[in-house]
Coordinates of C-alpha atoms and ligand atoms in Angstrom, one line a residue:
M1 CA 23.8 -21.1 -0.5
V2 CA 26.9 -20.4 1.8
N3 CA 27.3 -17.3 -0.4
T4 CA 23.7 -15.9 0.3
L5 CA 24.3 -16.6 3.9
S6 CA 27.7 -15.2 4.2
R7 CA 27.0 -12.1 2.6
P8 CA 24.5 -10.4 5.3
L9 CA 27.1 -11.9 8.1
R10 CA 29.8 -10.0 6.4
R11 CA 27.5 -7.1 6.2
A12 CA 27.0 -7.2 9.7
A13 CA 30.5 -7.5 10.5
G14 CA 31.4 -4.5 8.4
L15 CA 28.9 -2.4 10.3
A16 CA 30.2 -3.6 13.6
L17 CA 33.7 -2.8 12.8
R18 CA 32.8 0.7 11.4
T19 CA 30.8 1.3 14.6
R20 CA 33.4 0.2 16.7
R21 CA 36.1 2.3 14.8
R22 CA 34.0 5.5 15.1
V23 CA 33.3 4.9 18.7
R24 CA 37.1 4.7 19.2
D25 CA 37.8 7.9 16.9
E26 CA 35.5 9.6 18.7
R27 CA 36.7 8.9 22.4
L28 CA 40.3 9.9 20.6
K29 CA 39.1 13.3 19.6
R30 CA 37.3 14.0 22.9
R31 CA 40.6 12.7 24.5
F32 CA 42.7 15.2 22.1
A33 CA 40.6 18.4 22.4
S34 CA 40.6 18.2 26.1
A35 CA 44.4 17.6 26.3
F36 CA 45.3 20.0 23.5
L37 CA 42.5 22.7 22.5
P38 CA 41.8 25.9 24.3
D39 CA 38.1 24.4 24.8
R40 CA 35.5 21.6 23.9
A41 CA 33.7 23.5 21.4
A42 CA 37.2 24.3 19.1
L43 CA 37.3 20.8 17.3
A44 CA 33.7 21.2 16.2
T45 CA 34.2 24.5 14.8
Y46 CA 37.6 23.4 13.1
E47 CA 35.3 20.3 12.0
R48 CA 33.0 22.7 10.5
E49 CA 35.6 24.9 8.7
L50 CA 37.0 21.8 7.2
Q51 CA 33.7 20.7 5.9
A52 CA 33.2 24.3 4.8
S53 CA 36.1 24.6 2.7
G54 CA 35.5 21.8 0.3
L55 CA 39.2 20.3 0.9
L56 CA 37.5 17.0 2.1
E57 CA 35.7 16.2 -1.2
H58 CA 38.8 17.5 -3.1
L59 CA 41.1 15.0 -1.2
R60 CA 38.4 12.1 -1.7
S61 CA 38.0 12.5 -5.6
K62 CA 42.1 13.2 -5.8
G63 CA 42.3 9.7 -3.8
R64 CA 40.1 8.1 -6.6
E65 CA 42.2 9.6 -9.2
F66 CA 45.3 8.3 -7.8
D67 CA 43.5 4.9 -7.6
E68 CA 42.6 5.4 -11.0
A69 CA 46.0 6.3 -12.1
V70 CA 47.9 3.3 -10.4
R71 CA 45.2 0.4 -10.8
D72 CA 47.0 -1.4 -13.7
V73 CA 50.6 -0.5 -13.0
P74 CA 52.6 -3.9 -12.5
G75 CA 54.4 -4.8 -9.5
P76 CA 53.2 -4.2 -5.9
R77 CA 50.2 -2.6 -5.1
H78 CA 51.1 1.2 -5.0
T79 CA 49.6 3.3 -2.2
I80 CA 48.9 6.8 -1.7
G81 CA 50.5 6.8 1.8
A82 CA 48.5 9.4 3.2
I83 CA 47.5 10.4 6.5
A84 CA 44.1 9.4 7.5
Y85 CA 41.1 11.8 7.5
L86 CA 40.8 11.9 11.7
E87 CA 44.7 12.7 11.5
G88 CA 44.1 15.2 8.9
I89 CA 41.4 16.9 10.8
N90 CA 43.3 16.9 14.0
L91 CA 46.4 18.3 12.3
Y92 CA 44.2 21.1 11.0
A93 CA 42.7 22.0 14.4
V94 CA 46.7 22.0 16.0
L95 CA 48.0 24.3 13.2
R96 CA 44.6 26.4 13.8
T97 CA 45.6 26.3 17.5
V98 CA 49.4 26.8 17.4
K99 CA 49.1 29.3 14.7
P100 CA 52.6 28.8 13.2
H101 CA 54.6 31.4 11.4
I102 CA 57.0 28.6 10.4
A103 CA 55.9 25.1 9.9
V104 CA 58.1 22.3 8.7
E105 CA 57.1 19.0 7.5
T106 CA 59.0 15.7 6.2
G107 CA 57.1 13.5 3.8
V108 CA 55.1 14.9 1.4
C109 CA 54.5 12.1 -1.1
N110 CA 51.0 13.0 -3.1
G111 CA 50.1 15.9 -0.4
F112 CA 47.5 15.3 2.1
S113 CA 49.3 16.3 5.3
T114 CA 50.5 19.4 3.3
A115 CA 47.0 20.0 1.9
F116 CA 45.8 19.9 5.8
S117 CA 48.4 22.1 7.0
L118 CA 48.1 24.9 4.5
L119 CA 44.6 25.2 4.7
A120 CA 45.0 25.7 8.0
L121 CA 47.6 28.3 7.6
E122 CA 45.4 29.9 5.4
R123 CA 42.7 30.3 7.8
N124 CA 45.2 31.7 10.0
G125 CA 45.9 34.4 7.6
H126 CA 49.4 33.9 8.1
G127 CA 52.6 31.4 8.1
E128 CA 54.8 29.3 5.9
L129 CA 55.1 25.7 5.1
H130 CA 58.3 24.4 4.2
S131 CA 58.4 20.6 3.2
I132 CA 61.3 17.9 2.6
D133 CA 60.5 14.9 0.5
L134 CA 62.2 12.5 -1.3
P135 CA 59.6 11.1 -3.5
R136 CA 59.4 7.7 -4.9
M137 CA 58.0 8.2 -8.3
I138 CA 55.9 5.5 -9.5
G139 CA 57.4 3.7 -12.8
T140 CA 61.2 4.9 -12.0
D141 CA 63.7 2.4 -10.9
Y142 CA 65.6 3.3 -8.0
V143 CA 69.0 2.0 -6.9
P144 CA 69.0 -0.6 -4.2
G145 CA 69.3 1.6 -0.9
T146 CA 67.5 4.6 -2.2
F147 CA 64.8 4.2 0.2
F148 CA 64.6 2.6 3.9
E149 CA 64.0 -1.0 3.3
G150 CA 61.0 -0.8 5.6
K151 CA 59.2 1.7 3.6
G152 CA 55.8 0.6 2.3
Q153 CA 55.0 1.0 -1.3
A154 CA 53.5 4.9 -0.9
G155 CA 54.2 6.8 -4.2
V156 CA 53.5 9.6 -6.8
P157 CA 51.8 8.5 -10.1
E158 CA 53.5 9.0 -13.4
G159 CA 53.1 12.2 -14.6
K160 CA 52.3 14.0 -11.4
Q161 CA 54.6 15.9 -9.3
P162 CA 55.0 15.1 -5.4
G163 CA 52.0 17.2 -3.4
W164 CA 50.0 17.3 -6.7
L165 CA 46.7 17.1 -4.9
V166 CA 47.4 20.5 -3.2
P167 CA 44.6 22.9 -3.9
D168 CA 46.5 25.7 -6.6
H169 CA 45.0 28.4 -4.1
L170 CA 46.7 26.9 -1.1
R171 CA 50.1 26.7 -2.4
H172 CA 51.6 30.2 -2.0
R173 CA 52.6 29.5 1.5
W174 CA 54.4 26.6 0.8
S175 CA 58.1 25.8 -0.5
L176 CA 59.0 22.3 -1.3
I177 CA 62.8 20.4 -1.3
L178 CA 63.5 17.6 -2.9
G179 CA 66.0 15.4 -1.2
R180 CA 66.6 13.1 2.0
S181 CA 65.7 15.1 5.3
D182 CA 68.8 14.0 7.1
E183 CA 71.0 15.9 4.1
H184 CA 68.5 19.2 4.0
L185 CA 66.7 19.6 7.4
P186 CA 69.7 21.1 9.3
E187 CA 70.1 23.8 6.6
L188 CA 66.5 24.4 6.4
L189 CA 65.9 24.9 10.0
E190 CA 69.2 27.2 9.9
R191 CA 67.9 29.2 7.4
V192 CA 64.2 29.4 8.5
G193 CA 65.2 30.1 12.5
T194 CA 62.7 29.5 15.1
I195 CA 59.8 27.3 14.0
D196 CA 56.4 26.9 15.6
S197 CA 55.5 23.3 14.5
F198 CA 57.2 20.5 12.9
L199 CA 55.8 17.0 11.5
H200 CA 57.7 13.9 10.9
D201 CA 56.4 11.6 8.2
S202 CA 59.3 10.6 5.8
E203 CA 61.4 7.8 6.2
H204 CA 60.3 5.7 9.7
S205 CA 63.4 4.2 10.6
F206 CA 64.4 4.6 14.1
E207 CA 67.6 6.6 13.1
N208 CA 65.9 9.2 11.0
M209 CA 63.0 9.4 13.1
W210 CA 65.5 10.6 16.2
F211 CA 67.6 12.4 13.8
E212 CA 64.6 14.6 12.7
Y213 CA 63.2 15.2 16.4
S214 CA 66.6 15.6 17.5
Q215 CA 67.0 18.6 14.8
A216 CA 63.7 20.0 15.3
F217 CA 63.2 20.1 18.9
P218 CA 65.5 22.9 19.6
A219 CA 64.5 24.8 17.0
L220 CA 61.2 25.0 18.1
R221 CA 59.7 28.0 20.2
E222 CA 58.6 27.2 23.7
G223 CA 54.9 25.8 23.3
G224 CA 55.5 24.9 19.8
V225 CA 54.5 21.3 18.9
L226 CA 56.6 18.4 17.5
M227 CA 54.4 16.1 15.7
S228 CA 54.8 12.4 14.3
H229 CA 53.3 10.1 12.3
D230 CA 53.8 6.2 12.3
I231 CA 55.0 6.6 16.2
N232 CA 54.7 2.9 16.5
T233 CA 56.8 2.0 14.1
T234 CA 60.0 2.3 16.5
E235 CA 60.9 3.2 19.9
A236 CA 62.1 6.7 18.6
F237 CA 59.1 9.0 19.5
P238 CA 57.9 7.4 23.0
R239 CA 61.7 7.4 23.8
F240 CA 62.2 10.8 22.7
A241 CA 59.2 12.4 24.6
A242 CA 60.5 10.6 27.8
E243 CA 63.9 12.0 27.4
H244 CA 62.7 15.4 27.3
G245 CA 60.0 14.7 29.9
R246 CA 57.2 15.0 27.8
E247 CA 53.6 13.8 27.8
P248 CA 52.6 12.9 24.4
I249 CA 49.0 13.8 23.2
D250 CA 47.6 11.4 20.6
L251 CA 46.0 12.6 17.2
S252 CA 45.4 9.1 16.3
R253 CA 46.2 5.6 17.4
G254 CA 49.9 6.1 15.0
M255 CA 49.9 10.1 15.6
A256 CA 50.9 12.0 18.3
L257 CA 52.8 15.6 19.2
I258 CA 54.5 16.4 22.2
V259 CA 54.5 20.3 23.2
K260 CA 57.7 22.0 24.1
Ligands
SAM1 C1 54.2 8.3 4.2 S1 54.9 9.2 2.6 C2 53.9 11.0 3.3 C3 52.5 11.2 3.4 C4 52.1 12.5 3.7 N1 52.4 13.3 4.7 C5 50.7 12.4 3.2 O1 49.9 13.0 4.1 O2 50.1 12.3 2.5 C6 56.4 9.4 3.1 C7 57.1 10.5 2.4 O3 58.3 10.5 2.5 C8 59.2 10.0 1.6 N2 60.6 9.8 2.0 C9 61.3 8.3 2.2 N3 62.1 8.3 2.5 C10 62.4 9.8 2.8 C11 63.8 10.8 3.6 N4 64.6 9.9 3.7 N5 63.5 12.2 3.4 C12 62.8 12.7 3.0 N6 61.4 12.2 2.5 C13 61.7 10.6 2.5 C14 58.5 9.0 0.6 O4 59.0 8.8 -0.7 C15 57.3 9.7 0.6 O5 56.9 10.7 -0.1

């Protein structure tokens, strides 16, 4: 009896939650579009491009492949660690607008943000994406301290490479450095010169976020964008934005950008 009553109730609660989320996401998209995009129609255009590209279905199917691969792996639940679809769409819209020649990101893992970014560059018809990632390979034992202790269980399944779900036809604009961002970012920025966009999604400690922002911001051209995921995990992003007199523009509740 309890079960037959509770199932419809649970369904109704689930529907109400999804509706609330959809309304919230729509509001966020409108705010992002009016704060950052050239006109109101631009976001809809970019969403249509993404739908037509087949990337969303591709990522959904790779997400299922990930779930299948880690389902029986012992230990704590392993996660794909990816940016959300709303964030991917907004990231795509940012890079379609900024049209970077040089884009830099930290934190690749299975490759969601990388795939959205590379599709934007492909549609722009120019640009390179340089990524840095210290991947956690599921099934590998690491020396304690290899990863920041606040890190979740995002990882790459056994037998896969970091960024494995990036479609082959987008890879020709991509270079990947494996290792810690605090070791490799300064050298990368030195090598590529002025950059047009930066995305932080690696280790979300205050020190590392602050380090990456402080390295990337001076390397950005005027009008370039500094984006960050997980902005609510520490004070780093809001404090960095305030110190540089910039107003953050939200791409989601946990992801935002500032314009240089
Ligand atoms: C949240 S995941 C990135 C998700 C990715 N942006 C996406 O949308 O699919 C974070 C990645 O950063 C890596 N990482 C952790 N600490 C790092 C560090 N110090 N330097 C570079 N990468 C790091 C993690 O192992 C993981 O691969």
